[in-house]
Structures are given as C-alpha cells and as structure tokens.
mmCIF file of N, CA and C in Angstrom:
data_model
loop_
_atom_site.group_PDB
_atom_site.id
_atom_site.type_symbol
_atom_site.label_atom_id
_atom_site.label_comp_id
_atom_site.label_asym_id
_atom_site.label_seq_id
_atom_site.Cartn_x
_atom_site.Cartn_y
_atom_site.Cartn_z
ATOM 1 N N GLY A 1047 -11.409 -4.507 10.298
ATOM 2 C CA GLY A 1047 -10.277 -5.262 9.812
ATOM 3 C C GLY A 1047 -10.685 -6.271 8.766
ATOM 4 N N LEU A 1048 -9.695 -6.961 8.263
ATOM 5 C CA LEU A 1048 -9.926 -7.950 7.222
ATOM 6 C C LEU A 1048 -10.126 -9.317 7.841
ATOM 7 N N ARG A 1049 -10.997 -10.101 7.237
ATOM 8 C CA ARG A 1049 -11.260 -11.448 7.727
ATOM 9 C C ARG A 1049 -10.482 -12.448 6.901
ATOM 10 N N ILE A 1050 -10.192 -13.574 7.501
ATOM 11 C CA ILE A 1050 -9.522 -14.651 6.777
ATOM 12 C C ILE A 1050 -10.591 -15.613 6.282
ATOM 13 N N TYR A 1051 -10.525 -15.912 4.986
ATOM 14 C CA TYR A 1051 -11.460 -16.831 4.361
ATOM 15 C C TYR A 1051 -10.705 -18.110 4.025
ATOM 16 N N ASN A 1052 -11.151 -19.216 4.570
ATOM 17 C CA ASN A 1052 -10.506 -20.495 4.291
ATOM 18 C C ASN A 1052 -11.542 -21.534 3.920
ATOM 19 N N ARG A 1053 -11.158 -22.408 3.044
ATOM 20 C CA ARG A 1053 -11.972 -23.563 2.703
ATOM 21 C C ARG A 1053 -11.372 -24.751 3.451
ATOM 22 N N VAL A 1054 -12.204 -25.642 3.959
ATOM 23 C CA VAL A 1054 -11.716 -26.799 4.686
ATOM 24 C C VAL A 1054 -10.988 -27.719 3.702
ATOM 25 N N SER A 1055 -9.815 -28.177 4.106
ATOM 26 C CA SER A 1055 -9.028 -29.082 3.280
ATOM 27 C C SER A 1055 -9.692 -30.449 3.230
ATOM 28 N N HIS A 1056 -9.388 -31.204 2.177
ATOM 29 C CA HIS A 1056 -9.911 -32.567 2.116
ATOM 30 C C HIS A 1056 -9.179 -33.429 3.142
ATOM 31 N N THR A 1057 -9.788 -34.525 3.524
ATOM 32 C CA THR A 1057 -9.179 -35.383 4.538
ATOM 33 C C THR A 1057 -8.847 -36.736 3.940
ATOM 34 N N GLU A 1058 -7.871 -37.375 4.532
ATOM 35 C CA GLU A 1058 -7.490 -38.737 4.155
ATOM 36 C C GLU A 1058 -7.412 -39.545 5.439
ATOM 37 N N GLY A 1059 -8.246 -40.558 5.529
ATOM 38 C CA GLY A 1059 -8.226 -41.396 6.720
ATOM 39 C C GLY A 1059 -8.497 -40.633 7.995
ATOM 40 N N GLY A 1060 -9.351 -39.596 7.919
ATOM 41 C CA GLY A 1060 -9.693 -38.823 9.098
ATOM 42 C C GLY A 1060 -8.686 -37.737 9.440
ATOM 43 N N ARG A 1061 -7.575 -37.676 8.745
ATOM 44 C CA ARG A 1061 -6.566 -36.645 9.008
ATOM 45 C C ARG A 1061 -6.673 -35.551 7.962
ATOM 46 N N VAL A 1062 -6.373 -34.358 8.360
ATOM 47 C CA VAL A 1062 -6.359 -33.253 7.411
ATOM 48 C C VAL A 1062 -5.158 -33.456 6.500
ATOM 49 N N ALA A 1063 -5.419 -33.472 5.179
ATOM 50 C CA ALA A 1063 -4.350 -33.766 4.221
ATOM 51 C C ALA A 1063 -3.342 -32.626 4.125
ATOM 52 N N ARG A 1064 -3.809 -31.415 4.231
ATOM 53 C CA ARG A 1064 -2.912 -30.259 4.156
ATOM 54 C C ARG A 1064 -3.215 -29.322 5.302
ATOM 55 N N SER A 1065 -2.204 -28.896 5.973
ATOM 56 C CA SER A 1065 -2.411 -27.943 7.052
ATOM 57 C C SER A 1065 -2.577 -26.554 6.473
ATOM 58 N N LYS A 1066 -3.107 -25.657 7.282
ATOM 59 C CA LYS A 1066 -3.257 -24.264 6.866
ATOM 60 C C LYS A 1066 -1.903 -23.667 6.502
ATOM 61 N N ASP A 1067 -0.860 -24.010 7.265
ATOM 62 C CA ASP A 1067 0.473 -23.466 6.986
ATOM 63 C C ASP A 1067 0.972 -23.892 5.612
ATOM 64 N N VAL A 1068 0.799 -25.143 5.279
ATOM 65 C CA VAL A 1068 1.234 -25.638 3.963
ATOM 66 C C VAL A 1068 0.461 -24.917 2.867
ATOM 67 N N MET A 1069 -0.839 -24.761 3.061
ATOM 68 C CA MET A 1069 -1.655 -24.084 2.060
ATOM 69 C C MET A 1069 -1.224 -22.627 1.906
ATOM 70 N N MET A 1070 -0.934 -21.963 3.010
ATOM 71 C CA MET A 1070 -0.533 -20.567 2.931
ATOM 72 C C MET A 1070 0.819 -20.412 2.247
ATOM 73 N N ARG A 1071 1.725 -21.355 2.477
ATOM 74 C CA ARG A 1071 3.005 -21.293 1.757
ATOM 75 C C ARG A 1071 2.770 -21.406 0.264
ATOM 76 N N ARG A 1072 1.845 -22.265 -0.132
ATOM 77 C CA ARG A 1072 1.519 -22.412 -1.550
ATOM 78 C C ARG A 1072 0.938 -21.113 -2.099
ATOM 79 N N PHE A 1073 0.060 -20.456 -1.344
ATOM 80 C CA PHE A 1073 -0.524 -19.195 -1.810
ATOM 81 C C PHE A 1073 0.551 -18.125 -1.938
ATOM 82 N N LYS A 1074 1.479 -18.078 -0.983
ATOM 83 C CA LYS A 1074 2.575 -17.104 -1.063
ATOM 84 C C LYS A 1074 3.388 -17.348 -2.332
ATOM 85 N N ARG A 1075 3.636 -18.616 -2.633
ATOM 86 C CA ARG A 1075 4.387 -18.973 -3.830
ATOM 87 C C ARG A 1075 3.634 -18.549 -5.085
ATOM 88 N N ASP A 1076 2.318 -18.511 -4.998
ATOM 89 C CA ASP A 1076 1.492 -18.156 -6.152
ATOM 90 C C ASP A 1076 1.377 -16.654 -6.384
ATOM 91 N N LEU A 1077 1.997 -15.836 -5.525
ATOM 92 C CA LEU A 1077 1.882 -14.387 -5.684
ATOM 93 C C LEU A 1077 2.321 -13.944 -7.070
ATOM 94 N N GLY A 1078 3.409 -14.486 -7.556
ATOM 95 C CA GLY A 1078 3.882 -14.142 -8.897
ATOM 96 C C GLY A 1078 2.888 -14.527 -9.965
ATOM 97 N N LYS A 1079 2.181 -15.629 -9.746
ATOM 98 C CA LYS A 1079 1.173 -16.067 -10.714
ATOM 99 C C LYS A 1079 0.022 -15.074 -10.783
ATOM 100 N N TYR A 1080 -0.399 -14.566 -9.633
ATOM 101 C CA TYR A 1080 -1.483 -13.575 -9.636
ATOM 102 C C TYR A 1080 -1.063 -12.341 -10.420
ATOM 103 N N ARG A 1081 0.160 -11.877 -10.186
ATOM 104 C CA ARG A 1081 0.678 -10.692 -10.875
ATOM 105 C C ARG A 1081 0.751 -10.933 -12.384
ATOM 106 N N LYS A 1082 1.369 -12.045 -12.780
ATOM 107 C CA LYS A 1082 1.514 -12.350 -14.214
ATOM 108 C C LYS A 1082 0.157 -12.479 -14.898
ATOM 109 N N GLN A 1083 -0.781 -13.150 -14.234
ATOM 110 C CA GLN A 1083 -2.100 -13.345 -14.825
ATOM 111 C C GLN A 1083 -2.833 -12.018 -14.958
ATOM 112 N N ALA A 1084 -2.733 -11.163 -13.956
ATOM 113 C CA ALA A 1084 -3.395 -9.855 -14.029
ATOM 114 C C ALA A 1084 -2.858 -9.059 -15.216
ATOM 115 N N ILE A 1085 -1.557 -9.078 -15.387
ATOM 116 C CA ILE A 1085 -0.948 -8.344 -16.504
ATOM 117 C C ILE A 1085 -1.327 -8.976 -17.837
ATOM 118 N N ARG A 1086 -1.318 -10.292 -17.908
ATOM 119 C CA ARG A 1086 -1.710 -10.996 -19.144
ATOM 120 C C ARG A 1086 -3.157 -10.646 -19.517
ATOM 121 N N TYR A 1087 -4.028 -10.623 -18.523
ATOM 122 C CA TYR A 1087 -5.429 -10.296 -18.810
ATOM 123 C C TYR A 1087 -5.580 -8.869 -19.334
ATOM 124 N N ILE A 1088 -4.827 -7.921 -18.784
ATOM 125 C CA ILE A 1088 -4.901 -6.545 -19.299
ATOM 126 C C ILE A 1088 -4.433 -6.508 -20.753
ATOM 127 N N ASP A 1089 -3.328 -7.194 -21.050
ATOM 128 C CA ASP A 1089 -2.845 -7.262 -22.435
ATOM 129 C C ASP A 1089 -3.914 -7.859 -23.352
ATOM 130 N N ASN A 1090 -4.559 -8.928 -22.889
ATOM 131 C CA ASN A 1090 -5.611 -9.560 -23.690
ATOM 132 C C ASN A 1090 -6.827 -8.654 -23.847
ATOM 133 N N ALA A 1091 -7.096 -7.830 -22.849
ATOM 134 C CA ALA A 1091 -8.210 -6.880 -22.952
ATOM 135 C C ALA A 1091 -7.952 -5.902 -24.092
ATOM 136 N N PHE A 1092 -6.728 -5.375 -24.159
ATOM 137 C CA PHE A 1092 -6.387 -4.458 -25.254
ATOM 138 C C PHE A 1092 -6.525 -5.157 -26.608
ATOM 139 N N LYS A 1093 -6.046 -6.377 -26.704
ATOM 140 C CA LYS A 1093 -6.142 -7.130 -27.964
ATOM 141 C C LYS A 1093 -7.604 -7.360 -28.348
ATOM 142 N N SER A 1094 -8.428 -7.690 -27.372
ATOM 143 C CA SER A 1094 -9.849 -7.916 -27.648
ATOM 144 C C SER A 1094 -10.530 -6.634 -28.105
ATOM 145 N N LEU A 1095 -10.171 -5.507 -27.488
ATOM 146 C CA LEU A 1095 -10.750 -4.231 -27.911
ATOM 147 C C LEU A 1095 -10.336 -3.898 -29.338
ATOM 148 N N GLU A 1096 -9.073 -4.142 -29.670
ATOM 149 C CA GLU A 1096 -8.611 -3.910 -31.040
ATOM 150 C C GLU A 1096 -9.377 -4.767 -32.040
ATOM 151 N N ALA A 1097 -9.793 -5.958 -31.614
ATOM 152 C CA ALA A 1097 -10.556 -6.866 -32.475
ATOM 153 C C ALA A 1097 -12.052 -6.560 -32.436
ATOM 154 N N GLY A 1098 -12.464 -5.545 -31.662
ATOM 155 C CA GLY A 1098 -13.871 -5.183 -31.580
ATOM 156 C C GLY A 1098 -14.700 -6.084 -30.694
ATOM 157 N N GLU A 1099 -14.058 -6.805 -29.799
ATOM 158 C CA GLU A 1099 -14.754 -7.767 -28.934
ATOM 159 C C GLU A 1099 -14.901 -7.210 -27.518
ATOM 160 N N ALA A 1100 -15.901 -6.368 -27.347
ATOM 161 C CA ALA A 1100 -16.112 -5.701 -26.056
ATOM 162 C C ALA A 1100 -16.387 -6.698 -24.933
ATOM 163 N N GLU A 1101 -17.158 -7.738 -25.219
ATOM 164 C CA GLU A 1101 -17.513 -8.707 -24.174
ATOM 165 C C GLU A 1101 -16.267 -9.415 -23.647
ATOM 166 N N LYS A 1102 -15.415 -9.878 -24.562
ATOM 167 C CA LYS A 1102 -14.195 -10.561 -24.145
ATOM 168 C C LYS A 1102 -13.270 -9.605 -23.398
ATOM 169 N N ALA A 1103 -13.150 -8.385 -23.899
ATOM 170 C CA ALA A 1103 -12.290 -7.399 -23.243
ATOM 171 C C ALA A 1103 -12.757 -7.149 -21.821
ATOM 172 N N GLY A 1104 -14.053 -6.993 -21.631
ATOM 173 C CA GLY A 1104 -14.602 -6.765 -20.302
ATOM 174 C C GLY A 1104 -14.325 -7.918 -19.362
ATOM 175 N N GLU A 1105 -14.420 -9.122 -19.874
ATOM 176 C CA GLU A 1105 -14.140 -10.295 -19.046
ATOM 177 C C GLU A 1105 -12.662 -10.332 -18.659
ATOM 178 N N PHE A 1106 -11.788 -9.956 -19.578
ATOM 179 C CA PHE A 1106 -10.360 -9.895 -19.252
ATOM 180 C C PHE A 1106 -10.068 -8.805 -18.213
ATOM 181 N N ILE A 1107 -10.743 -7.676 -18.316
ATOM 182 C CA ILE A 1107 -10.549 -6.601 -17.329
ATOM 183 C C ILE A 1107 -10.992 -7.090 -15.948
ATOM 184 N N TRP A 1108 -12.157 -7.739 -15.919
ATOM 185 C CA TRP A 1108 -12.625 -8.307 -14.657
ATOM 186 C C TRP A 1108 -11.602 -9.302 -14.111
ATOM 187 N N GLY A 1109 -11.102 -10.173 -14.957
ATOM 188 C CA GLY A 1109 -10.128 -11.175 -14.530
ATOM 189 C C GLY A 1109 -8.872 -10.538 -13.967
ATOM 190 N N SER A 1110 -8.428 -9.463 -14.589
ATOM 191 C CA SER A 1110 -7.245 -8.761 -14.103
ATOM 192 C C SER A 1110 -7.489 -8.173 -12.719
ATOM 193 N N MET A 1111 -8.627 -7.535 -12.540
ATOM 194 C CA MET A 1111 -8.972 -6.975 -11.230
ATOM 195 C C MET A 1111 -9.050 -8.090 -10.189
ATOM 196 N N ALA A 1112 -9.711 -9.187 -10.528
ATOM 197 C CA ALA A 1112 -9.864 -10.295 -9.586
ATOM 198 C C ALA A 1112 -8.498 -10.866 -9.199
ATOM 199 N N GLN A 1113 -7.604 -11.045 -10.159
ATOM 200 C CA GLN A 1113 -6.278 -11.582 -9.861
ATOM 201 C C GLN A 1113 -5.477 -10.616 -8.994
ATOM 202 N N ALA A 1114 -5.593 -9.320 -9.259
ATOM 203 C CA ALA A 1114 -4.879 -8.326 -8.452
ATOM 204 C C ALA A 1114 -5.379 -8.359 -7.009
ATOM 205 N N VAL A 1115 -6.698 -8.418 -6.820
ATOM 206 C CA VAL A 1115 -7.268 -8.471 -5.465
ATOM 207 C C VAL A 1115 -6.849 -9.766 -4.774
ATOM 208 N N LYS A 1116 -6.888 -10.886 -5.482
ATOM 209 C CA LYS A 1116 -6.456 -12.155 -4.895
ATOM 210 C C LYS A 1116 -4.986 -12.111 -4.506
ATOM 211 N N GLY A 1117 -4.177 -11.433 -5.305
ATOM 212 C CA GLY A 1117 -2.765 -11.306 -4.983
ATOM 213 C C GLY A 1117 -2.547 -10.533 -3.690
ATOM 214 N N VAL A 1118 -3.272 -9.427 -3.524
ATOM 215 C CA VAL A 1118 -3.161 -8.651 -2.286
ATOM 216 C C VAL A 1118 -3.609 -9.504 -1.105
ATOM 217 N N ALA A 1119 -4.700 -10.220 -1.276
ATOM 218 C CA ALA A 1119 -5.196 -11.071 -0.194
ATOM 219 C C ALA A 1119 -4.165 -12.142 0.164
ATOM 220 N N ALA A 1120 -3.607 -12.795 -0.832
ATOM 221 C CA ALA A 1120 -2.617 -13.851 -0.575
ATOM 222 C C ALA A 1120 -1.385 -13.290 0.131
ATOM 223 N N ALA A 1121 -0.997 -12.075 -0.236
ATOM 224 C CA ALA A 1121 0.147 -11.440 0.424
ATOM 225 C C ALA A 1121 -0.132 -11.197 1.901
ATOM 226 N N ARG A 1122 -1.410 -11.151 2.260
ATOM 227 C CA ARG A 1122 -1.815 -10.943 3.654
ATOM 228 C C ARG A 1122 -2.289 -12.238 4.300
ATOM 229 N N ASP A 1123 -1.940 -13.366 3.684
ATOM 230 C CA ASP A 1123 -2.327 -14.694 4.191
ATOM 231 C C ASP A 1123 -3.832 -14.892 4.220
ATOM 232 N N ILE A 1124 -4.507 -14.330 3.254
ATOM 233 C CA ILE A 1124 -5.964 -14.465 3.152
ATOM 234 C C ILE A 1124 -6.279 -15.188 1.857
ATOM 235 N N ARG A 1125 -7.096 -16.198 1.960
ATOM 236 C CA ARG A 1125 -7.492 -16.985 0.798
ATOM 237 C C ARG A 1125 -8.939 -16.654 0.461
ATOM 238 N N LEU A 1126 -9.168 -16.239 -0.772
ATOM 239 C CA LEU A 1126 -10.517 -15.915 -1.234
ATOM 240 C C LEU A 1126 -10.985 -17.033 -2.155
ATOM 241 N N VAL A 1127 -12.157 -17.591 -1.849
ATOM 242 C CA VAL A 1127 -12.614 -18.741 -2.626
ATOM 243 C C VAL A 1127 -13.953 -18.520 -3.316
ATOM 244 N N SER A 1128 -14.534 -17.332 -3.172
ATOM 245 C CA SER A 1128 -15.805 -17.073 -3.850
ATOM 246 C C SER A 1128 -15.848 -15.631 -4.348
ATOM 247 N N HIS A 1129 -16.749 -15.396 -5.270
ATOM 248 C CA HIS A 1129 -16.950 -14.053 -5.815
ATOM 249 C C HIS A 1129 -17.344 -13.091 -4.697
ATOM 250 N N ASN A 1130 -18.199 -13.543 -3.806
ATOM 251 C CA ASN A 1130 -18.644 -12.710 -2.687
ATOM 252 C C ASN A 1130 -17.473 -12.339 -1.770
ATOM 253 N N GLN A 1131 -16.616 -13.306 -1.473
ATOM 254 C CA GLN A 1131 -15.455 -13.029 -0.627
ATOM 255 C C GLN A 1131 -14.503 -12.052 -1.312
ATOM 256 N N LEU A 1132 -14.360 -12.177 -2.617
ATOM 257 C CA LEU A 1132 -13.524 -11.257 -3.390
ATOM 258 C C LEU A 1132 -14.047 -9.828 -3.252
ATOM 259 N N ARG A 1133 -15.359 -9.672 -3.411
ATOM 260 C CA ARG A 1133 -15.985 -8.350 -3.278
ATOM 261 C C ARG A 1133 -15.832 -7.799 -1.864
ATOM 262 N N GLU A 1134 -16.108 -8.619 -0.864
ATOM 263 C CA GLU A 1134 -15.981 -8.171 0.525
ATOM 264 C C GLU A 1134 -14.557 -7.734 0.834
ATOM 265 N N PHE A 1135 -13.579 -8.504 0.356
ATOM 266 C CA PHE A 1135 -12.187 -8.144 0.611
ATOM 267 C C PHE A 1135 -11.838 -6.835 -0.089
ATOM 268 N N ALA A 1136 -12.256 -6.666 -1.339
ATOM 269 C CA ALA A 1136 -11.968 -5.427 -2.075
ATOM 270 C C ALA A 1136 -12.574 -4.225 -1.363
ATOM 271 N N MET A 1137 -13.796 -4.353 -0.876
ATOM 272 C CA MET A 1137 -14.435 -3.240 -0.172
ATOM 273 C C MET A 1137 -13.714 -2.928 1.141
ATOM 274 N N SER A 1138 -13.314 -3.971 1.887
ATOM 275 C CA SER A 1138 -12.566 -3.769 3.134
ATOM 276 C C SER A 1138 -11.206 -3.138 2.861
ATOM 277 N N LEU A 1139 -10.570 -3.591 1.801
ATOM 278 C CA LEU A 1139 -9.265 -3.052 1.427
ATOM 279 C C LEU A 1139 -9.374 -1.569 1.080
ATOM 280 N N ALA A 1140 -10.392 -1.219 0.297
ATOM 281 C CA ALA A 1140 -10.613 0.188 -0.067
ATOM 282 C C ALA A 1140 -10.800 1.036 1.185
ATOM 283 N N LYS A 1141 -11.558 0.529 2.127
ATOM 284 C CA LYS A 1141 -11.797 1.263 3.376
ATOM 285 C C LYS A 1141 -10.516 1.373 4.196
ATOM 286 N N ASP A 1142 -9.803 0.253 4.350
ATOM 287 C CA ASP A 1142 -8.570 0.246 5.148
ATOM 288 C C ASP A 1142 -7.510 1.175 4.565
ATOM 289 N N LEU A 1143 -7.414 1.218 3.235
ATOM 290 C CA LEU A 1143 -6.396 2.053 2.577
ATOM 291 C C LEU A 1143 -6.898 3.460 2.268
ATOM 292 N N LYS A 1144 -8.175 3.691 2.572
ATOM 293 C CA LYS A 1144 -8.800 4.984 2.250
ATOM 294 C C LYS A 1144 -8.610 5.327 0.775
ATOM 295 N N ASP A 1145 -8.872 4.314 -0.064
ATOM 296 C CA ASP A 1145 -8.726 4.437 -1.518
ATOM 297 C C ASP A 1145 -10.051 4.051 -2.165
ATOM 298 N N THR A 1146 -10.912 5.038 -2.358
ATOM 299 C CA THR A 1146 -12.250 4.765 -2.911
ATOM 300 C C THR A 1146 -12.190 4.233 -4.335
ATOM 301 N N ALA A 1147 -11.078 4.479 -5.032
ATOM 302 C CA ALA A 1147 -10.961 3.971 -6.401
ATOM 303 C C ALA A 1147 -11.000 2.445 -6.424
ATOM 304 N N ILE A 1148 -10.521 1.800 -5.369
ATOM 305 C CA ILE A 1148 -10.546 0.334 -5.345
ATOM 306 C C ILE A 1148 -11.982 -0.169 -5.379
ATOM 307 N N SER A 1149 -12.836 0.353 -4.509
ATOM 308 C CA SER A 1149 -14.229 -0.109 -4.497
ATOM 309 C C SER A 1149 -14.950 0.300 -5.771
ATOM 310 N N ARG A 1150 -14.738 1.541 -6.217
ATOM 311 C CA ARG A 1150 -15.390 2.016 -7.439
ATOM 312 C C ARG A 1150 -14.980 1.155 -8.642
ATOM 313 N N ASP A 1151 -13.679 0.959 -8.814
ATOM 314 C CA ASP A 1151 -13.202 0.229 -9.984
ATOM 315 C C ASP A 1151 -13.498 -1.260 -9.901
ATOM 316 N N PHE A 1152 -13.559 -1.807 -8.686
ATOM 317 C CA PHE A 1152 -13.980 -3.201 -8.540
ATOM 318 C C PHE A 1152 -15.411 -3.354 -9.059
ATOM 319 N N GLN A 1153 -16.279 -2.417 -8.684
ATOM 320 C CA GLN A 1153 -17.673 -2.486 -9.131
ATOM 321 C C GLN A 1153 -17.784 -2.318 -10.650
ATOM 322 N N VAL A 1154 -16.977 -1.417 -11.212
ATOM 323 C CA VAL A 1154 -16.985 -1.239 -12.672
ATOM 324 C C VAL A 1154 -16.523 -2.523 -13.344
ATOM 325 N N ALA A 1155 -15.442 -3.114 -12.851
ATOM 326 C CA ALA A 1155 -14.944 -4.368 -13.420
ATOM 327 C C ALA A 1155 -15.995 -5.460 -13.314
ATOM 328 N N ASN A 1156 -16.699 -5.497 -12.205
ATOM 329 C CA ASN A 1156 -17.762 -6.488 -12.033
ATOM 330 C C ASN A 1156 -18.875 -6.284 -13.057
ATOM 331 N N SER A 1157 -19.196 -5.034 -13.365
ATOM 332 C CA SER A 1157 -20.230 -4.778 -14.384
ATOM 333 C C SER A 1157 -19.751 -5.243 -15.754
ATOM 334 N N LEU A 1158 -18.450 -5.132 -16.017
ATOM 335 C CA LEU A 1158 -17.908 -5.631 -17.281
ATOM 336 C C LEU A 1158 -17.991 -7.151 -17.336
ATOM 337 N N HIS A 1159 -17.802 -7.794 -16.189
ATOM 338 C CA HIS A 1159 -17.946 -9.248 -16.086
ATOM 339 C C HIS A 1159 -19.383 -9.647 -16.442
ATOM 340 N N SER A 1160 -20.348 -8.910 -15.927
ATOM 341 C CA SER A 1160 -21.755 -9.185 -16.224
ATOM 342 C C SER A 1160 -22.057 -8.974 -17.707
ATOM 343 N N ASN A 1161 -21.375 -8.016 -18.323
ATOM 344 C CA ASN A 1161 -21.593 -7.728 -19.745
ATOM 345 C C ASN A 1161 -21.210 -8.908 -20.635
ATOM 346 N N PHE A 1162 -20.369 -9.783 -20.148
ATOM 347 C CA PHE A 1162 -19.994 -10.963 -20.928
ATOM 348 C C PHE A 1162 -21.219 -11.831 -21.202
ATOM 349 N N TYR A 1163 -22.132 -11.879 -20.241
ATOM 350 C CA TYR A 1163 -23.318 -12.736 -20.349
ATOM 351 C C TYR A 1163 -24.511 -12.006 -20.943
ATOM 352 N N GLU A 1164 -24.573 -10.709 -20.769
ATOM 353 C CA GLU A 1164 -25.650 -9.868 -21.303
ATOM 354 C C GLU A 1164 -25.010 -8.713 -22.064
ATOM 355 N N PRO A 1165 -24.452 -8.976 -23.257
ATOM 356 C CA PRO A 1165 -23.673 -7.942 -23.956
ATOM 357 C C PRO A 1165 -24.507 -6.735 -24.373
ATOM 358 N N GLU A 1166 -24.131 -5.585 -23.824
ATOM 359 C CA GLU A 1166 -24.797 -4.331 -24.168
ATOM 360 C C GLU A 1166 -23.810 -3.185 -24.328
ATOM 361 N N LEU A 1167 -22.578 -3.355 -23.839
ATOM 362 C CA LEU A 1167 -21.622 -2.259 -23.796
ATOM 363 C C LEU A 1167 -20.807 -2.172 -25.083
ATOM 364 N N THR A 1168 -20.457 -0.961 -25.463
ATOM 365 C CA THR A 1168 -19.694 -0.740 -26.693
ATOM 366 C C THR A 1168 -18.197 -0.868 -26.423
ATOM 367 N N VAL A 1169 -17.461 -1.043 -27.500
ATOM 368 C CA VAL A 1169 -16.005 -1.094 -27.411
ATOM 369 C C VAL A 1169 -15.473 0.208 -26.808
ATOM 370 N N ALA A 1170 -16.015 1.330 -27.226
ATOM 371 C CA ALA A 1170 -15.549 2.628 -26.722
ATOM 372 C C ALA A 1170 -15.764 2.741 -25.215
ATOM 373 N N TYR A 1171 -16.911 2.302 -24.737
ATOM 374 C CA TYR A 1171 -17.191 2.372 -23.307
ATOM 375 C C TYR A 1171 -16.259 1.445 -22.520
ATOM 376 N N VAL A 1172 -16.074 0.219 -23.011
ATOM 377 C CA VAL A 1172 -15.203 -0.729 -22.317
ATOM 378 C C VAL A 1172 -13.768 -0.198 -22.300
ATOM 379 N N PHE A 1173 -13.347 0.454 -23.379
ATOM 380 C CA PHE A 1173 -12.017 1.053 -23.405
ATOM 381 C C PHE A 1173 -11.891 2.141 -22.335
ATOM 382 N N GLN A 1174 -12.922 2.980 -22.187
ATOM 383 C CA GLN A 1174 -12.910 4.008 -21.135
ATOM 384 C C GLN A 1174 -12.780 3.367 -19.754
ATOM 385 N N CYS A 1175 -13.504 2.288 -19.552
ATOM 386 C CA CYS A 1175 -13.431 1.579 -18.272
ATOM 387 C C CYS A 1175 -12.025 1.033 -18.039
ATOM 388 N N LEU A 1176 -11.436 0.476 -19.070
ATOM 389 C CA LEU A 1176 -10.078 -0.061 -18.958
ATOM 390 C C LEU A 1176 -9.101 1.034 -18.557
ATOM 391 N N GLU A 1177 -9.205 2.182 -19.199
ATOM 392 C CA GLU A 1177 -8.307 3.291 -18.871
ATOM 393 C C GLU A 1177 -8.513 3.777 -17.434
ATOM 394 N N GLN A 1178 -9.740 3.710 -16.947
ATOM 395 C CA GLN A 1178 -10.030 4.108 -15.566
ATOM 396 C C GLN A 1178 -9.493 3.091 -14.568
ATOM 397 N N ILE A 1179 -9.685 1.812 -14.859
ATOM 398 C CA ILE A 1179 -9.381 0.729 -13.924
ATOM 399 C C ILE A 1179 -7.897 0.377 -13.883
ATOM 400 N N ARG A 1180 -7.210 0.530 -14.991
ATOM 401 C CA ARG A 1180 -5.814 0.086 -15.092
ATOM 402 C C ARG A 1180 -4.910 0.665 -13.993
ATOM 403 N N PRO A 1181 -4.980 1.954 -13.661
ATOM 404 C CA PRO A 1181 -4.120 2.461 -12.577
ATOM 405 C C PRO A 1181 -4.423 1.815 -11.219
ATOM 406 N N THR A 1182 -5.682 1.506 -10.981
ATOM 407 C CA THR A 1182 -6.049 0.855 -9.718
ATOM 408 C C THR A 1182 -5.461 -0.547 -9.655
ATOM 409 N N ILE A 1183 -5.523 -1.264 -10.758
ATOM 410 C CA ILE A 1183 -4.913 -2.601 -10.800
ATOM 411 C C ILE A 1183 -3.416 -2.479 -10.539
ATOM 412 N N GLY A 1184 -2.791 -1.467 -11.122
ATOM 413 C CA GLY A 1184 -1.367 -1.242 -10.874
ATOM 414 C C GLY A 1184 -1.070 -0.986 -9.404
ATOM 415 N N ARG A 1185 -1.914 -0.184 -8.758
ATOM 416 C CA ARG A 1185 -1.715 0.085 -7.322
ATOM 417 C C ARG A 1185 -1.900 -1.193 -6.501
ATOM 418 N N LEU A 1186 -2.896 -1.990 -6.868
ATOM 419 C CA LEU A 1186 -3.104 -3.249 -6.159
ATOM 420 C C LEU A 1186 -1.888 -4.163 -6.324
ATOM 421 N N LEU A 1187 -1.401 -4.264 -7.541
ATOM 422 C CA LEU A 1187 -0.242 -5.133 -7.774
ATOM 423 C C LEU A 1187 0.999 -4.628 -7.045
ATOM 424 N N SER A 1188 1.065 -3.331 -6.799
ATOM 425 C CA SER A 1188 2.217 -2.797 -6.046
ATOM 426 C C SER A 1188 2.184 -3.259 -4.591
ATOM 427 N N LEU A 1189 1.041 -3.746 -4.129
ATOM 428 C CA LEU A 1189 0.904 -4.255 -2.767
ATOM 429 C C LEU A 1189 1.257 -5.741 -2.669
ATOM 430 N N VAL A 1190 1.533 -6.346 -3.827
ATOM 431 C CA VAL A 1190 1.868 -7.777 -3.882
ATOM 432 C C VAL A 1190 3.387 -7.895 -4.003
ATOM 433 N N PRO A 1191 4.047 -8.438 -2.982
ATOM 434 C CA PRO A 1191 5.508 -8.588 -3.080
ATOM 435 C C PRO A 1191 5.886 -9.402 -4.305
ATOM 436 N N SER A 1192 6.915 -8.978 -5.014
ATOM 437 C CA SER A 1192 7.286 -9.688 -6.230
ATOM 438 C C SER A 1192 8.108 -10.933 -5.968
ATOM 439 N N ASN A 1193 8.818 -10.986 -4.884
ATOM 440 C CA ASN A 1193 9.621 -12.187 -4.545
ATOM 441 C C ASN A 1193 9.304 -12.643 -3.137
ATOM 442 N N MET A 1194 8.779 -13.843 -3.051
ATOM 443 C CA MET A 1194 8.477 -14.407 -1.722
ATOM 444 C C MET A 1194 9.157 -15.758 -1.620
#
C-alpha cells in the first residue's frame, strides 16, 4: 500500500499551529494548481524545444511529471515533501495500478531533470521523451479530481 508522508508543522507557544486536517484541506484545494502547473510545464517544454533549449525542456518535463504525481498523492491525502518520497510514491502507484509506464516514465523524466545540470541530451532525444511521457502525465492527471 501507499504510505502517508507528512512534515511536522511549526509550533507556536508549544501548540501545533496547523492540524493535519487543516493542512490536508489546503492540499485538496491545491489539486487544481497541480493540474494547471503540470499542463503549463508541458507547454513550456514544447516552447523550449522549439527554441532549441533541450536542458530547459527536460526540466519542464520533469516538473510536469512531478506536479502530476503530487496531484495524485494530494487527491489521496498524501503529502510528498522530498524527491525521494516523490519517487517512492510513483513506484508504489505504478505497482498498485499495474501501470509500468508510470515507473518507466518517471525514471525518464528524472533523467531529463539530471540533464539540466549535466547537459548531454539533444533536442531530438528530449522531444522523443516528451512524446513518450506526455500520455502518462495525462493518465496521472485523470486521477486528480478537477473540483474539490
């Protein structure tokens, strides 16, 4: 099953400033933001590829995948606060849904993220990755309720 990842809230005068319930309501409200950001990043990836900027495009593809995964997690009352937790959730989700494309495409997107810092990939290759990953991002976003 999936694990819940939470960060401890800050305290004021020894009291917890925000309860888990309040935080989860905020995450539910943010579902639309995850969806919009994922779509915006895909649009920016295409624009970056048109401009010949493979590194930027790859980072946008990674961002889109990350936002889509965070959206699915938030829809399930799960808060992801680290890159490692994002990866663990994506792998668990792929297993739970029996959708190997999620784990495969998450790893590809992660490699594009790494390419931002060590640029070696061509525009053509990053475009191929985008075409491969885009349907998976769409499937992930379909798991995020549009109105909460």
